[in-house]
PDB file of C-alpha atoms in Angstrom:
ATOM      1  CA  UNK A   1     151.563  15.455 -93.467  1.00  0.00           C
ATOM      2  CA  UNK A   2     155.099  16.781 -93.535  1.00  0.00           C
ATOM      3  CA  UNK A   3     157.441  17.885 -90.749  1.00  0.00           C
ATOM      4  CA  UNK A   4     160.566  19.934 -91.347  1.00  0.00           C
ATOM      5  CA  UNK A   5     163.368  19.182 -88.888  1.00  0.00           C
ATOM      6  CA  UNK A   6     165.813  21.888 -87.878  1.00  0.00           C
ATOM      7  CA  UNK A   7     168.229  22.219 -85.002  1.00  0.00           C
ATOM      8  CA  UNK A   8     169.108  25.213 -82.865  1.00  0.00           C
ATOM      9  CA  UNK A   9     170.837  28.239 -84.403  1.00  0.00           C
ATOM     10  CA  UNK A  10     174.309  26.679 -84.161  1.00  0.00           C
ATOM     11  CA  UNK A  11     173.215  23.194 -85.242  1.00  0.00           C
ATOM     12  CA  UNK A  12     173.551  21.439 -88.587  1.00  0.00           C
ATOM     13  CA  UNK A  13     170.604  19.106 -87.915  1.00  0.00           C
ATOM     14  CA  UNK A  14     168.056  19.160 -90.745  1.00  0.00           C
ATOM     15  CA  UNK A  15     165.510  16.837 -92.255  1.00  0.00           C
ATOM     16  CA  UNK A  16     162.112  16.173 -93.749  1.00  0.00           C
ATOM     17  CA  UNK A  17     159.660  13.629 -92.351  1.00  0.00           C
ATOM     18  CA  UNK A  18     156.549  12.513 -94.268  1.00  0.00           C
ATOM     19  CA  UNK A  19     153.464  10.959 -92.673  1.00  0.00           C
ATOM     20  CA  UNK A  20     151.089   8.745 -94.670  1.00  0.00           C
ATOM     21  CA  UNK A  21     147.925   7.240 -93.200  1.00  0.00           C
ATOM     22  CA  UNK A  22     146.446   4.149 -94.863  1.00  0.00           C
ATOM     23  CA  UNK A  23     142.789   3.775 -93.831  1.00  0.00           C
ATOM     24  CA  UNK A  24     142.649   0.206 -95.166  1.00  0.00           C
ATOM     25  CA  UNK A  25     145.396  -1.011 -92.800  1.00  0.00           C
ATOM     26  CA  UNK A  26     145.034   1.664 -90.048  1.00  0.00           C
ATOM     27  CA  UNK A  27     148.824   2.122 -90.135  1.00  0.00           C
ATOM     28  CA  UNK A  28     150.471   5.506 -90.322  1.00  0.00           C
ATOM     29  CA  UNK A  29     153.840   5.371 -92.056  1.00  0.00           C
ATOM     30  CA  UNK A  30     156.555   7.795 -91.015  1.00  0.00           C
ATOM     31  CA  UNK A  31     159.314   8.189 -93.625  1.00  0.00           C
ATOM     32  CA  UNK A  32     162.170  10.564 -94.123  1.00  0.00           C
ATOM     33  CA  UNK A  33     165.764  11.472 -93.415  1.00  0.00           C
ATOM     34  CA  UNK A  34     167.511  13.530 -90.758  1.00  0.00           C
ATOM     35  CA  UNK A  35     171.109  14.713 -91.254  1.00  0.00           C
ATOM     36  CA  UNK A  36     173.697  16.437 -89.080  1.00  0.00           C
ATOM     37  CA  UNK A  37     173.201  14.193 -86.036  1.00  0.00           C
ATOM     38  CA  UNK A  38     175.882  12.649 -83.874  1.00  0.00           C
ATOM     39  CA  UNK A  39     176.282   8.954 -84.741  1.00  0.00           C
ATOM     40  CA  UNK A  40     174.065   6.601 -82.744  1.00  0.00           C
ATOM     41  CA  UNK A  41     170.538   6.488 -81.349  1.00  0.00           C
ATOM     42  CA  UNK A  42     168.329   9.543 -80.898  1.00  0.00           C
ATOM     43  CA  UNK A  43     164.894   9.680 -79.278  1.00  0.00           C
ATOM     44  CA  UNK A  44     162.185  10.437 -81.840  1.00  0.00           C
ATOM     45  CA  UNK A  45     158.865  11.761 -80.572  1.00  0.00           C
ATOM     46  CA  UNK A  46     155.755  13.744 -81.337  1.00  0.00           C
ATOM     47  CA  UNK A  47     155.409  16.557 -78.773  1.00  0.00           C
ATOM     48  CA  UNK A  48     152.204  18.355 -77.769  1.00  0.00           C
ATOM     49  CA  UNK A  49     152.766  21.750 -79.347  1.00  0.00           C
ATOM     50  CA  UNK A  50     153.955  22.690 -82.817  1.00  0.00           C
ATOM     51  CA  UNK A  51     155.528  25.848 -81.373  1.00  0.00           C
ATOM     52  CA  UNK A  52     159.298  25.838 -81.941  1.00  0.00           C
ATOM     53  CA  UNK A  53     159.933  29.536 -81.210  1.00  0.00           C
ATOM     54  CA  UNK A  54     162.047  28.556 -78.191  1.00  0.00           C
ATOM     55  CA  UNK A  55     163.427  25.331 -79.642  1.00  0.00           C
ATOM     56  CA  UNK A  56     162.304  22.131 -77.954  1.00  0.00           C
ATOM     57  CA  UNK A  57     161.463  24.063 -74.777  1.00  0.00           C
ATOM     58  CA  UNK A  58     158.269  25.379 -76.377  1.00  0.00           C
ATOM     59  CA  UNK A  59     157.080  22.044 -77.815  1.00  0.00           C
ATOM     60  CA  UNK A  60     155.839  20.727 -74.466  1.00  0.00           C
ATOM     61  CA  UNK A  61     155.984  17.077 -73.381  1.00  0.00           C
ATOM     62  CA  UNK A  62     155.439  13.971 -75.499  1.00  0.00           C
ATOM     63  CA  UNK A  63     151.945  13.894 -77.009  1.00  0.00           C
ATOM     64  CA  UNK A  64     149.997  11.798 -74.496  1.00  0.00           C
ATOM     65  CA  UNK A  65     146.232  12.449 -74.687  1.00  0.00           C
ATOM     66  CA  UNK A  66     145.372   9.155 -72.935  1.00  0.00           C
ATOM     67  CA  UNK A  67     147.704   9.779 -69.949  1.00  0.00           C
ATOM     68  CA  UNK A  68     149.656   6.545 -70.512  1.00  0.00           C
ATOM     69  CA  UNK A  69     153.158   5.754 -69.209  1.00  0.00           C
ATOM     70  CA  UNK A  70     156.210   6.399 -71.391  1.00  0.00           C
ATOM     71  CA  UNK A  71     156.986   3.340 -73.506  1.00  0.00           C
ATOM     72  CA  UNK A  72     158.325   1.850 -76.696  1.00  0.00           C
ATOM     73  CA  UNK A  73     156.604   2.069 -80.088  1.00  0.00           C
ATOM     74  CA  UNK A  74     155.668  -1.624 -79.849  1.00  0.00           C
ATOM     75  CA  UNK A  75     154.047  -1.240 -76.384  1.00  0.00           C
ATOM     76  CA  UNK A  76     150.254  -1.084 -76.148  1.00  0.00           C
ATOM     77  CA  UNK A  77     150.608   1.247 -73.148  1.00  0.00           C
ATOM     78  CA  UNK A  78     152.616   4.282 -74.281  1.00  0.00           C
ATOM     79  CA  UNK A  79     152.376   7.947 -75.101  1.00  0.00           C
ATOM     80  CA  UNK A  80     150.965   8.402 -78.595  1.00  0.00           C
ATOM     81  CA  UNK A  81     154.089  10.437 -79.321  1.00  0.00           C
ATOM     82  CA  UNK A  82     156.509   7.653 -78.337  1.00  0.00           C
ATOM     83  CA  UNK A  83     158.110   6.638 -81.637  1.00  0.00           C
ATOM     84  CA  UNK A  84     161.317   5.186 -80.181  1.00  0.00           C
ATOM     85  CA  UNK A  85     164.754   5.931 -81.596  1.00  0.00           C
ATOM     86  CA  UNK A  86     166.208   6.713 -84.953  1.00  0.00           C
ATOM     87  CA  UNK A  87     169.813   5.694 -85.609  1.00  0.00           C
ATOM     88  CA  UNK A  88     172.330   7.993 -87.254  1.00  0.00           C
ATOM     89  CA  UNK A  89     175.179   6.381 -89.172  1.00  0.00           C
ATOM     90  CA  UNK A  90     178.827   7.451 -88.890  1.00  0.00           C
ATOM     91  CA  UNK A  91     178.096  10.398 -91.214  1.00  0.00           C
ATOM     92  CA  UNK A  92     175.277  11.608 -88.937  1.00  0.00           C
ATOM     93  CA  UNK A  93     172.463  10.595 -91.301  1.00  0.00           C
ATOM     94  CA  UNK A  94     169.371   8.730 -90.104  1.00  0.00           C
ATOM     95  CA  UNK A  95     166.838   7.153 -92.433  1.00  0.00           C
ATOM     96  CA  UNK A  96     163.386   7.050 -90.834  1.00  0.00           C
ATOM     97  CA  UNK A  97     160.814   4.355 -91.561  1.00  0.00           C
ATOM     98  CA  UNK A  98     158.188   3.623 -88.929  1.00  0.00           C
ATOM     99  CA  UNK A  99     154.791   1.926 -89.250  1.00  0.00           C
ATOM    100  CA  UNK A 100     152.530   2.747 -86.321  1.00  0.00           C
ATOM    101  CA  UNK A 101     148.955   1.847 -85.388  1.00  0.00           C
ATOM    102  CA  UNK A 102     148.488   4.471 -82.675  1.00  0.00           C
ATOM    103  CA  UNK A 103     149.262   7.803 -84.338  1.00  0.00           C
ATOM    104  CA  UNK A 104     146.722   9.354 -86.665  1.00  0.00           C
ATOM    105  CA  UNK A 105     146.525  12.234 -89.121  1.00  0.00           C
ATOM    106  CA  UNK A 106     142.851  12.874 -88.372  1.00  0.00           C
ATOM    107  CA  UNK A 107     140.370  12.892 -85.526  1.00  0.00           C
ATOM    108  CA  UNK A 108     140.579  14.274 -81.992  1.00  0.00           C
ATOM    109  CA  UNK A 109     144.083  12.883 -81.359  1.00  0.00           C
ATOM    110  CA  UNK A 110     145.660  13.861 -84.675  1.00  0.00           C
ATOM    111  CA  UNK A 111     149.390  14.536 -84.681  1.00  0.00           C
ATOM    112  CA  UNK A 112     149.005  17.295 -87.293  1.00  0.00           C
ATOM    113  CA  UNK A 113     150.185  20.671 -86.043  1.00  0.00           C
ATOM    114  CA  UNK A 114     152.397  19.118 -83.371  1.00  0.00           C
ATOM    115  CA  UNK A 115     156.208  19.096 -83.230  1.00  0.00           C
ATOM    116  CA  UNK A 116     158.429  16.210 -84.260  1.00  0.00           C
ATOM    117  CA  UNK A 117     161.437  16.228 -81.923  1.00  0.00           C
ATOM    118  CA  UNK A 118     164.730  14.430 -82.517  1.00  0.00           C
ATOM    119  CA  UNK A 119     166.503  14.298 -79.163  1.00  0.00           C
ATOM    120  CA  UNK A 120     170.265  14.492 -78.662  1.00  0.00           C
ATOM    121  CA  UNK A 121     170.154  11.370 -76.466  1.00  0.00           C
ATOM    122  CA  UNK A 122     168.667   7.889 -76.923  1.00  0.00           C
ATOM    123  CA  UNK A 123     165.180   7.111 -75.671  1.00  0.00           C
ATOM    124  CA  UNK A 124     165.106   4.383 -73.007  1.00  0.00           C
ATOM    125  CA  UNK A 125     161.701   3.214 -74.322  1.00  0.00           C
ATOM    126  CA  UNK A 126     160.148   3.547 -70.868  1.00  0.00           C
ATOM    127  CA  UNK A 127     162.637   1.129 -69.313  1.00  0.00           C
ATOM    128  CA  UNK A 128     164.686   3.671 -67.330  1.00  0.00           C
ATOM    129  CA  UNK A 129     164.980   7.385 -66.696  1.00  0.00           C
ATOM    130  CA  UNK A 130     165.422   8.875 -70.194  1.00  0.00           C
TER     131      UNK A 130
END
């Protein structure tokens, strides 16, 4: 699968994220690059809806079909859409490489057709209020 990242009308945020599922290892790899960010950490999540007509407001909450608490990518108990943070360098570029056992490109809880959201702020990984 592929996700195209774009910011609001006055934003320079752009990127392409690729998803590869390896049935032999059960891992889904998430790879790509996002540019135009402010330097530092940015929450990176799969949201319920692929609808971006009203920006992130129309994407709904984090994808969470099992009704789990918000957490970090390495937590067993977490939203399926909780992929942690990506880190933008001083030029605003973030390389993305994530290997995850919980997200899938097939089946009843597939992430296909959902939105990939890069947040302006860091994700607290379920340890606080953000």
